[in-house]
Coordinates of C-alpha atoms in Angstrom, one line a residue:
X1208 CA -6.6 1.3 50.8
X1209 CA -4.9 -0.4 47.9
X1210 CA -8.5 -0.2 45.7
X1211 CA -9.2 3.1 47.0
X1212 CA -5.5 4.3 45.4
X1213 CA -6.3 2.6 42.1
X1214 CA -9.3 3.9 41.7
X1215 CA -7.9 7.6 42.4
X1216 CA -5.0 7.0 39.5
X1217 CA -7.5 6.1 36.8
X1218 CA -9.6 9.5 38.0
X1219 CA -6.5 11.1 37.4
X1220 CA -5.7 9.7 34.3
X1221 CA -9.3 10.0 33.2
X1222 CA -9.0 13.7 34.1
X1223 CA -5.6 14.4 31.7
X1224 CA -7.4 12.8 28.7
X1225 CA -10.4 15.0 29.2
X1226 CA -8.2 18.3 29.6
X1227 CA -6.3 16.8 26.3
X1228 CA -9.5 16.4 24.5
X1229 CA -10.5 20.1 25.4
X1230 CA -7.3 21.8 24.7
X1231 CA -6.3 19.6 21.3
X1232 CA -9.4 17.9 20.1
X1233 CA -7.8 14.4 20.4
X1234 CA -7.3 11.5 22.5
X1235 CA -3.7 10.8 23.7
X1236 CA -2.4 8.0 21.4
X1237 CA -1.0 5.2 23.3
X1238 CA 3.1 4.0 21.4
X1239 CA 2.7 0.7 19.6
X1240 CA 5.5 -1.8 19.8
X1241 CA 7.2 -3.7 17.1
X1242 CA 6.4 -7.3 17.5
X1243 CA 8.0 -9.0 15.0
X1244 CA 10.9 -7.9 12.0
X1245 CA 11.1 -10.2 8.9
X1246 CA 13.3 -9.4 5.9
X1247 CA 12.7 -10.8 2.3
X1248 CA 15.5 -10.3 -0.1
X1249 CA 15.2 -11.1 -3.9
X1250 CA 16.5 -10.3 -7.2
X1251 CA 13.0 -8.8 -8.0
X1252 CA 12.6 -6.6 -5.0
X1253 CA 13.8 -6.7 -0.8
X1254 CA 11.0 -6.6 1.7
X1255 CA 11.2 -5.5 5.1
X1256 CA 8.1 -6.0 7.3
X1257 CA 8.0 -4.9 10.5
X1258 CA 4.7 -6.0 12.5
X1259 CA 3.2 -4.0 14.9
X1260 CA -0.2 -3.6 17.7
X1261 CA -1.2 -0.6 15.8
X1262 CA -0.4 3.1 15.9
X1263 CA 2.1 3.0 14.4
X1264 CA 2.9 5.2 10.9
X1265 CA 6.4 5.7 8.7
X1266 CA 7.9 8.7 6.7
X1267 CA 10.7 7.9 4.4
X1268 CA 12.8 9.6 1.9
X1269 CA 16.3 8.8 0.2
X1270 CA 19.7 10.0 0.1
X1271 CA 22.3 10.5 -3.1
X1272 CA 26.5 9.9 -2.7
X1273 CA 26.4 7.4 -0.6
X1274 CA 22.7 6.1 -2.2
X1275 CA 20.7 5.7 1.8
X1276 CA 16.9 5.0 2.7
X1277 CA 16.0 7.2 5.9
X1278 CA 12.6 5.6 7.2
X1279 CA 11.3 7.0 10.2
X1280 CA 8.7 5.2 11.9
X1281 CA 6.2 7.3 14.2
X1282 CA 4.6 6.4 17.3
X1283 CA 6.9 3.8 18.8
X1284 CA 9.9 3.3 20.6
X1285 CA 13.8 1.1 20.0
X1286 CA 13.3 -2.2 21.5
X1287 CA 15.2 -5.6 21.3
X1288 CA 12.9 -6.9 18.3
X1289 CA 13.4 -3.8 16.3
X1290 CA 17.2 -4.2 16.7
X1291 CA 17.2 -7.5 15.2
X1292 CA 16.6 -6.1 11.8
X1293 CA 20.4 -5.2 12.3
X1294 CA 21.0 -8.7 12.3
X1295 CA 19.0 -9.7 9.4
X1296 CA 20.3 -8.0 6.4
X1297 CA 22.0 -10.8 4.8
X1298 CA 25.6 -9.8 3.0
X1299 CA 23.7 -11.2 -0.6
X1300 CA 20.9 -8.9 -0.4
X1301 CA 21.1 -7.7 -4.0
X1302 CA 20.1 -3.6 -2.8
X1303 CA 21.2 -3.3 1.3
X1304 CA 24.3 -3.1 2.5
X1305 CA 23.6 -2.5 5.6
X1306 CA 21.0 -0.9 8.2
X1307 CA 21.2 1.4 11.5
X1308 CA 18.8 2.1 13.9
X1309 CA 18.2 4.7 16.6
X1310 CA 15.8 6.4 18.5
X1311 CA 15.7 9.9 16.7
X1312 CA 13.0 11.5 19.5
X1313 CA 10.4 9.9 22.2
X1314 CA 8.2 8.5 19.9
X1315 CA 10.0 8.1 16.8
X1316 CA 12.7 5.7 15.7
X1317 CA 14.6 6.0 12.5
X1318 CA 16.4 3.5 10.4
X1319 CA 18.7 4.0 7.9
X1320 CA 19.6 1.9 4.6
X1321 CA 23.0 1.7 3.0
X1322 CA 22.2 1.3 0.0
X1323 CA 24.3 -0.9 -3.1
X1324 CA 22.4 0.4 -5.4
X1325 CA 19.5 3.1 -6.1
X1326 CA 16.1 2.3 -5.4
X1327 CA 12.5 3.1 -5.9
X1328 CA 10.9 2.4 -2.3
X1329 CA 7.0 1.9 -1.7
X1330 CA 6.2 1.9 1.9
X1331 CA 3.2 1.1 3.0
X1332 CA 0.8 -0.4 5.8
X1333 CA -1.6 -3.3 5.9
X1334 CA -4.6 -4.3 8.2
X1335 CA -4.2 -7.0 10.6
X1336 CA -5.2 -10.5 8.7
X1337 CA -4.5 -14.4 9.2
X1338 CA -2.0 -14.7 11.6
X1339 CA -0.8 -11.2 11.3
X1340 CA -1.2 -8.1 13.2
X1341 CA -0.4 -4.4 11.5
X1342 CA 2.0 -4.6 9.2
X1343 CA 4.5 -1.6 8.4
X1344 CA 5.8 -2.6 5.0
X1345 CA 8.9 -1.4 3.2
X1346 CA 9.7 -2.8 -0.1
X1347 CA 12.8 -1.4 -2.0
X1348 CA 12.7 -2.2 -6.1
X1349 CA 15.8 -1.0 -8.5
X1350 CA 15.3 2.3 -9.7
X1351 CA 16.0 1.2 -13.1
X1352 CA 13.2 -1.8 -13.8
X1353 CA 14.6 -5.2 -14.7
X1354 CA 13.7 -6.3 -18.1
X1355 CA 13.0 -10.0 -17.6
X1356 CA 14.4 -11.5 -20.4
X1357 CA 17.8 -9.5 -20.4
X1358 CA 18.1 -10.5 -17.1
X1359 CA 17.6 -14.4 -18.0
X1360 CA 20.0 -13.7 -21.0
X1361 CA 22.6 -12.7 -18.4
X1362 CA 22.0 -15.3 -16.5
X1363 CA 22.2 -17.9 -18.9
X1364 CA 19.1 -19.4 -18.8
X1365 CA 17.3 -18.0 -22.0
X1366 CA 17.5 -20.6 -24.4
X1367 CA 17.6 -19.5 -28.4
X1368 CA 17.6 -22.2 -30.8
X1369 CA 15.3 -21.1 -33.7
X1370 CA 16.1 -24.8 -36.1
X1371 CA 13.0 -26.7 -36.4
X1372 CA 13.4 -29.9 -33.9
X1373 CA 10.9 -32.7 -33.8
X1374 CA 11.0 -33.7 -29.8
X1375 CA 10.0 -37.3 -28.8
X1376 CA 8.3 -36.8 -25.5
X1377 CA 10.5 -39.6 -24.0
X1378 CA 13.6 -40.5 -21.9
X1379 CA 14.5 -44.0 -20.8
X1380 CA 11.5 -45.8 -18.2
X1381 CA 13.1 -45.3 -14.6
X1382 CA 11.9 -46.9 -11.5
X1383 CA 13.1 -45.5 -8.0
X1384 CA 12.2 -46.7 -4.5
X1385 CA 9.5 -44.3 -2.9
X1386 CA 9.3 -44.4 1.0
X1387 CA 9.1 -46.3 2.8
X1388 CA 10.4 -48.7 0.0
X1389 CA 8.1 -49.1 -2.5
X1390 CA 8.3 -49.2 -6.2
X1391 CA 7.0 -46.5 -8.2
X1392 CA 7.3 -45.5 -11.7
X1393 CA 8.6 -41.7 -12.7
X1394 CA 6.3 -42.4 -15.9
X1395 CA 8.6 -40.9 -18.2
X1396 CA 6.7 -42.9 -21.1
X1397 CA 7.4 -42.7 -24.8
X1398 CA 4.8 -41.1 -26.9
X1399 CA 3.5 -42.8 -30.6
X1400 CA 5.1 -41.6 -33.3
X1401 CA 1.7 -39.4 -34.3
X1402 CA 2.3 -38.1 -30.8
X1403 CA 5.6 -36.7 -31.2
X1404 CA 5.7 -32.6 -30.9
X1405 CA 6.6 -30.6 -33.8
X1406 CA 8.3 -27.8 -31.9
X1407 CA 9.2 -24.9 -35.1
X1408 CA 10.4 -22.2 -32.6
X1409 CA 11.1 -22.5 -29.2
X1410 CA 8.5 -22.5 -26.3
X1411 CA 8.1 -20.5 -23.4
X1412 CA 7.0 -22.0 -20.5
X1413 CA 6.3 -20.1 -17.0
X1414 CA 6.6 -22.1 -13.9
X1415 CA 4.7 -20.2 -11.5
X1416 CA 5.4 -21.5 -7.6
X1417 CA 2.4 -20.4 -5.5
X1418 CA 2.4 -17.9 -2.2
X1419 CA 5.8 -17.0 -1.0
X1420 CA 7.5 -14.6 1.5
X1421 CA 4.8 -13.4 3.8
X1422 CA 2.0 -15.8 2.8
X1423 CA 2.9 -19.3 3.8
X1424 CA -0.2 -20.9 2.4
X1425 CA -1.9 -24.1 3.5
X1426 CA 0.6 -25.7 6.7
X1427 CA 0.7 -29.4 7.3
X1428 CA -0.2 -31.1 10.5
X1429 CA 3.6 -31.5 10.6
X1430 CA 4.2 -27.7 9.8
X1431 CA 5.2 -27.9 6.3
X1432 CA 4.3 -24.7 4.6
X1433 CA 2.8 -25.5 1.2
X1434 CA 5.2 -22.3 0.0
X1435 CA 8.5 -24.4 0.3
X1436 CA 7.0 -27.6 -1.0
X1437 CA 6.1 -26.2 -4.5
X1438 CA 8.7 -24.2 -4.5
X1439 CA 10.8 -27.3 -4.2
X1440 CA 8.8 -28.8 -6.9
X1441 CA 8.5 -25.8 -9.3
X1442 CA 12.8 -26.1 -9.1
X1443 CA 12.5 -30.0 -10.1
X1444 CA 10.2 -29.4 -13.0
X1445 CA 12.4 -26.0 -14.1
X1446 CA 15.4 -28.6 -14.3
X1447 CA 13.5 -31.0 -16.5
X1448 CA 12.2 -28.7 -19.1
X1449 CA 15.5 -27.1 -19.3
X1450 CA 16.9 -30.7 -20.4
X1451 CA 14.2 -30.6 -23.0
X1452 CA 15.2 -29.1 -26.7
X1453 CA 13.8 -26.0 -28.1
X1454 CA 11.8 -25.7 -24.4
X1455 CA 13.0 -22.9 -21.9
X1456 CA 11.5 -22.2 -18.7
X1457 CA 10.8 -18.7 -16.4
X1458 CA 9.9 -18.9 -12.3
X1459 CA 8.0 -16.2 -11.0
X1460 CA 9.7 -16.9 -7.9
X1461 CA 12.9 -18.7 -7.7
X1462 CA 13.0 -18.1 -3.7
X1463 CA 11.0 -17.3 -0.8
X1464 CA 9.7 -13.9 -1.5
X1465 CA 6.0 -12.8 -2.2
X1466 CA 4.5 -11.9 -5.7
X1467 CA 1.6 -10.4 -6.7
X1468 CA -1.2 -12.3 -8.1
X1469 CA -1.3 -10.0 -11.0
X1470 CA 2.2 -9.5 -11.0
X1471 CA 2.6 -13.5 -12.3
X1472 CA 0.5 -12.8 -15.2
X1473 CA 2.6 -9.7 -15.9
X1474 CA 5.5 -11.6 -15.7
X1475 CA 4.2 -14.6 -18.0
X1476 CA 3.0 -12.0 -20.2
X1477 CA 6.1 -9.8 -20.3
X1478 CA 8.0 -12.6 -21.9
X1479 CA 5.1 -13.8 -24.3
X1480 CA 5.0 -17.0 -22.2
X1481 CA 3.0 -20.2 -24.3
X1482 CA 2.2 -22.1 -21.2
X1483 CA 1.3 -20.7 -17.6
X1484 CA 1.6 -23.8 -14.6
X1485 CA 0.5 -22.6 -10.8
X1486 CA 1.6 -25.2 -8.6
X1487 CA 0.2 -25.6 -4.9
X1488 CA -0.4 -27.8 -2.4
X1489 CA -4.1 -28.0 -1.5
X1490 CA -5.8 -27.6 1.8
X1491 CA -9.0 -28.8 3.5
X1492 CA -10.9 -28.7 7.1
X1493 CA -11.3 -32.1 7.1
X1494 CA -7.8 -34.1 7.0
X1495 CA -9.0 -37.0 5.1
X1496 CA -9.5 -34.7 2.2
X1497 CA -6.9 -36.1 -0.6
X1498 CA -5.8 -36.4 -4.1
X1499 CA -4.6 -34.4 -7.2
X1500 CA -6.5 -31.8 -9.0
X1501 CA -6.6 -29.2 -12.0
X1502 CA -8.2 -26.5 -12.8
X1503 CA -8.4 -23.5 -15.1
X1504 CA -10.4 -20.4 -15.6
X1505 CA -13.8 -20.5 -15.6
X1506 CA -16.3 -17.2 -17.4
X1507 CA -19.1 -18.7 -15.8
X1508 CA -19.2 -19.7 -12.6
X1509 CA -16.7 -22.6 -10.7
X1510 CA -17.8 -25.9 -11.1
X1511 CA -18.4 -27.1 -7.7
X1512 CA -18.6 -25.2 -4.6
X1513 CA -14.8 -26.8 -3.1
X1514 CA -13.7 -25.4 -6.7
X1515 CA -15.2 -22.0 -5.4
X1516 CA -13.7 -22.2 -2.0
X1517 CA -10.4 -22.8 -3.0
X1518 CA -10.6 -20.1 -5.4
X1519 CA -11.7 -17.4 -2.6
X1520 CA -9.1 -18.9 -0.4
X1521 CA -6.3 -19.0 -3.4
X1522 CA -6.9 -15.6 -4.5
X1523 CA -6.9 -13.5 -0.5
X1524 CA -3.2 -14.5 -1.6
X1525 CA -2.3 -10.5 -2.2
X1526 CA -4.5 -9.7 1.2
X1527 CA -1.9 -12.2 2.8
X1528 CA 1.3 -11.6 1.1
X1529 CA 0.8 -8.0 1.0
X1530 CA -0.3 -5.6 -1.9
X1531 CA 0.6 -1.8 -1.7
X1532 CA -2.8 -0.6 -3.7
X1533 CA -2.7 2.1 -5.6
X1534 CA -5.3 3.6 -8.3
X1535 CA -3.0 3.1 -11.2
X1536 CA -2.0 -0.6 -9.7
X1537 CA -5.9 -1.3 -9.5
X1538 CA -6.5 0.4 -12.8
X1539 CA -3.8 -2.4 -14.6
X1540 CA -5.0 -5.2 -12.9
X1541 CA -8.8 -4.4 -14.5
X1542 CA -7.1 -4.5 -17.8
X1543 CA -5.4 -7.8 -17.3
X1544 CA -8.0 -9.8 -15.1
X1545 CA -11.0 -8.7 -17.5
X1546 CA -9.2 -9.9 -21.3
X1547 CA -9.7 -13.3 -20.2
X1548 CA -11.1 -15.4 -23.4
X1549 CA -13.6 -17.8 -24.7
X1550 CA -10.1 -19.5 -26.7
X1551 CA -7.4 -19.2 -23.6
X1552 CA -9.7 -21.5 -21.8
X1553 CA -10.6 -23.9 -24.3
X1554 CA -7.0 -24.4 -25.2
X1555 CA -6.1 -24.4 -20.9
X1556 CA -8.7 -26.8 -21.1
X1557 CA -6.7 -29.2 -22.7
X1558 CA -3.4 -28.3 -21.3
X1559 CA -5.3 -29.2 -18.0
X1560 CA -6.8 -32.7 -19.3
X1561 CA -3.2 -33.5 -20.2
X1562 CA -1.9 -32.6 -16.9
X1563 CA -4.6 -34.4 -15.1
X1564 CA -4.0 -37.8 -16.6
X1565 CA -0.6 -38.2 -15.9
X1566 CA -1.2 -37.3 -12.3
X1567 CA -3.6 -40.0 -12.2
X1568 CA -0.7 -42.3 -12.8
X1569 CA 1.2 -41.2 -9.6
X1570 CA -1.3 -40.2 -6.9
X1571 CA -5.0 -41.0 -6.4
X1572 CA -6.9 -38.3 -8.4
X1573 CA -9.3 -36.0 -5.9
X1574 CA -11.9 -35.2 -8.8
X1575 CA -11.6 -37.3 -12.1
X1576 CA -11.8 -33.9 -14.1
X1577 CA -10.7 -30.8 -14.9
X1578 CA -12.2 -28.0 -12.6
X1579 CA -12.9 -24.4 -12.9
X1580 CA -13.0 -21.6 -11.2
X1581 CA -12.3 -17.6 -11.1
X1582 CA -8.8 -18.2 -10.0
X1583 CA -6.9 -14.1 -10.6
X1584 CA -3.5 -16.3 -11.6
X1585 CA -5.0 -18.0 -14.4
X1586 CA -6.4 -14.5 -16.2
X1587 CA -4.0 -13.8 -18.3
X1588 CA -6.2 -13.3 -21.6
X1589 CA -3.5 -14.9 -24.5
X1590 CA -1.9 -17.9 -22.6
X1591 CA -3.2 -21.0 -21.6
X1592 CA -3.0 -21.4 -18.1
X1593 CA -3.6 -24.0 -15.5
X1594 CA -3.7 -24.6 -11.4
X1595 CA -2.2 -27.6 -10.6
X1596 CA -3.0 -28.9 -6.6
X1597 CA -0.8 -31.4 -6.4
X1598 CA -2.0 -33.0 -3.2
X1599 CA -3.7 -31.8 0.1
X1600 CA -1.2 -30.7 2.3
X1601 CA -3.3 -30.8 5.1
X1602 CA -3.7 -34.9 5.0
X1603 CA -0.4 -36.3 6.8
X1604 CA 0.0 -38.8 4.5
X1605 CA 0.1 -36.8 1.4
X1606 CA 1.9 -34.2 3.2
X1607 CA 4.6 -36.9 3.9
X1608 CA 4.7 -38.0 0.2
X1609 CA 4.6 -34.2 -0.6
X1610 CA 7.9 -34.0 1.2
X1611 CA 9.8 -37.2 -0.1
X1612 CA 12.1 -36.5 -3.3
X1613 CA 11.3 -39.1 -5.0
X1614 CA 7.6 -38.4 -5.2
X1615 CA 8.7 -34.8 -5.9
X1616 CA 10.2 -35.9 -9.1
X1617 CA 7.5 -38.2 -10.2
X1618 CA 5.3 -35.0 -9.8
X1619 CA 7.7 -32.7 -12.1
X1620 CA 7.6 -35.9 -14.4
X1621 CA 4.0 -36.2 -14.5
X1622 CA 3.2 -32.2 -15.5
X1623 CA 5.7 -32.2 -18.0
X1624 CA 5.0 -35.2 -19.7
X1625 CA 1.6 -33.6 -19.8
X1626 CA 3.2 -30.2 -21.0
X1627 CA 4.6 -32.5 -23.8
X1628 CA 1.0 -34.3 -24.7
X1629 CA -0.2 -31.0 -24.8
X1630 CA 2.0 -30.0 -27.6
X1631 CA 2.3 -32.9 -29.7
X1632 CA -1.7 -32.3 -30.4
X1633 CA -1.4 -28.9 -30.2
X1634 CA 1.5 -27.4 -31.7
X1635 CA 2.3 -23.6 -30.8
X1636 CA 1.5 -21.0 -33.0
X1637 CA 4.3 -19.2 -35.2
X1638 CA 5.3 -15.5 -33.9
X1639 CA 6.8 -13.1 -36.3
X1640 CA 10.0 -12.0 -34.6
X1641 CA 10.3 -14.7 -32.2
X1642 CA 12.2 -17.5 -31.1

């Protein structure tokens, strides 16, 4: 009797979605359910993500005296998970003050933004990818744009010391004890005199912490996220070339937050940067994979098919992380990605070759080379740039040294004495109207 029921419920229901199709043309569209909510706040830009099983579509517009963000989001229903974004906002977020949430009609829920300042929303959707199902995405960015370097200024972290100052790439030979208690040098080594930089203006250096935010990257066998261990180790080597004279330093992150491939180079660019350094944390199939590597931009081709892969894999970053597309967005990032030259490589090239041998002196190298690749970070067309994979996160051992502090510093200390090599053989060229 029981089977005999069923079956005469899904007639029925069978027989509604036919009369629907004949009376509207359309299938009845089942509600999707928020899965998960996730907030990113940041100085450049708050995201709000709220995941979804599909079906699910948003309308938005804003609000003057009090500045507010109505978003109403189609096609689903209040539930516990979507009240948590309630809970969320935290009291620094530099543009929400504060969010409500109520079910405005059946199938449509609206939240509401209290806003501390003006902002120029982009909402958008992304397919399901990675770990993710659909993603409803709302990022709010000041209406007025930031200009980086007024916003360092304010900060108090844009150097300006235009005086000639000849910089001896040294500071006094430390030792430290690494885990579990073994010596190891922070090779902070002293360069020959005809090493020494001639720095004539000061030098911009970009310190570029990969993933962020919504893309964790590579994870350990022990769940560290490659996202938090450079970004740990972009803030250590930011503290050292702050220390250094006529040397100042920009993040593209300083948090967890995502940016934009092409959004790095805009920033590097934006403040006529003279050195670009991506730092991750590499990843492999095969947990016995290890050791350090660099690589820059190649025209041609990579140079080995890992170099390939972990291009490919490096640069579904923005599919990840999450990219609203648009024509003119597409349209800027042909401009930028296609400038790339024959000299920016040649002179990232050497940047890299620096780099690379002082990693040599503090972990076992993974190729005993420079590598290249068609890595969308590295393209900006006037600055050399370089990838720097510090170790494979994915082999528990160097994923525990990748998480000690000590061999965090010796990794800051290693770049930048590179940074410093670089320099002393090739000094930066002379802008007219900069400092």
């Amino acid at each position: 009797m029981e089977h005999a029921f069923y079956k005469f419920g899904r007639s029925v229901l069978a027989l509604i979605a036919f009369i629907t199709v004949l009376l509207t043309g359309t299938l009845p569209v089942m509600a999707g359910n928020i899965v998960a909510v996730r907030t990113w706040p940041a100085d450049d830009y708050t995201r709000i993500t709220l995941e979804h099983d599909g079906n699910v579509h948003a309308k938005h517009f804003l609000l003057a005296n009090p500045d507010r963000l109505v978003v109403d989001v189609d096609g689903t229903e209040l539930n516990a998970t979507l009240k948590e974004l309630i809970s969320k906002i935290q009291p620094d977020d530099p543009y929400i003050q504060q969010v409500r949430v109520g079910q405005l009609n059946p199938k449509t829920v609206r939240l509401v933004f209290d806003l501390k300042t003006a902002v120029n929303p982009q909402v958008f959707s992304l397919a399901p990818i990675d770990k993710y199902k659909h993603r409803l995405v709302l990022d709010l960015y000041p209406k007025e744009p930031l200009d980086p370097i007024a916003t360092l200024i304010m900060k108090g972290e844009w150097k300006n010391d235009p005086e000639p100052v000849q910089v001896a790439a040294s500071t006094p030979k430390k030792s430290i004890i690494d885990a579990p208690s073994r010596k190891t040098s922070l090779s902070e080594e002293p360069l020959k005199d005809a090493e020494k930089m001639q720095l004539k203006r000061m030098v911009t250096i970009v310190v570029d912490p990969g993933h962020g935010g919504e893309d964790s990257g590579a994870i350990g066998a022990r769940g560290s996220k490659e996202k938090d261990v450079v970004l740990a180790i972009g803030k250590r080597l930011k503290a050292k070339i702050e220390q250094q004279p006529n040397m100042r330093v920009v993040m593209t992150r300083n948090a967890d937050f995502f940016v934009p491939l092409g959004t790095r180079v805009q920033k590097a660019r934006a403040v006529q940067a003279d050195l670009f350094i991506s730092i991750h944390a590499d990843a492999f199939v095969q947990p016995t994979a290890r050791g350090s590597s660099v690589f820059v931009l190649s025209e041609k081709g990579a140079s080995s098919t890992a170099a390939r892969w972990l291009a490919k894999r490096e640069n579904a970053a923005d599919l990840i992380g999450g990219v609203n597309i648009k024509k003119h967005d597409r349209q800027l990032a042909s401009v930028l990605l296609d400038l790339s030259t024959t000299a920016q490589i040649k002179n990232s090239m050497k940047l890299g070759n620096a780099v690379l041998n002082e990693m040599g002196g503090i972990n076992r190298l993974h190729k005993g080379s420079v590598e290249q690749a068609a890595f969308a970070v590295l393209k900006a067309p006037d600055i050399p740039s370089i990838l720097v994979e510090t170790a494979f996160i994915s082999n528990p051992e160097e994923e525990a040294k990748l998480n000690n502090d000590a061999h965090q510093e010796n990794i800051a200390n290693a770049i930048l004495n590179g940074v410093k090599k670089y320099f002393a053989k090739n000094p930066p060229r002379v802008r007219n109207g900069m400092i």
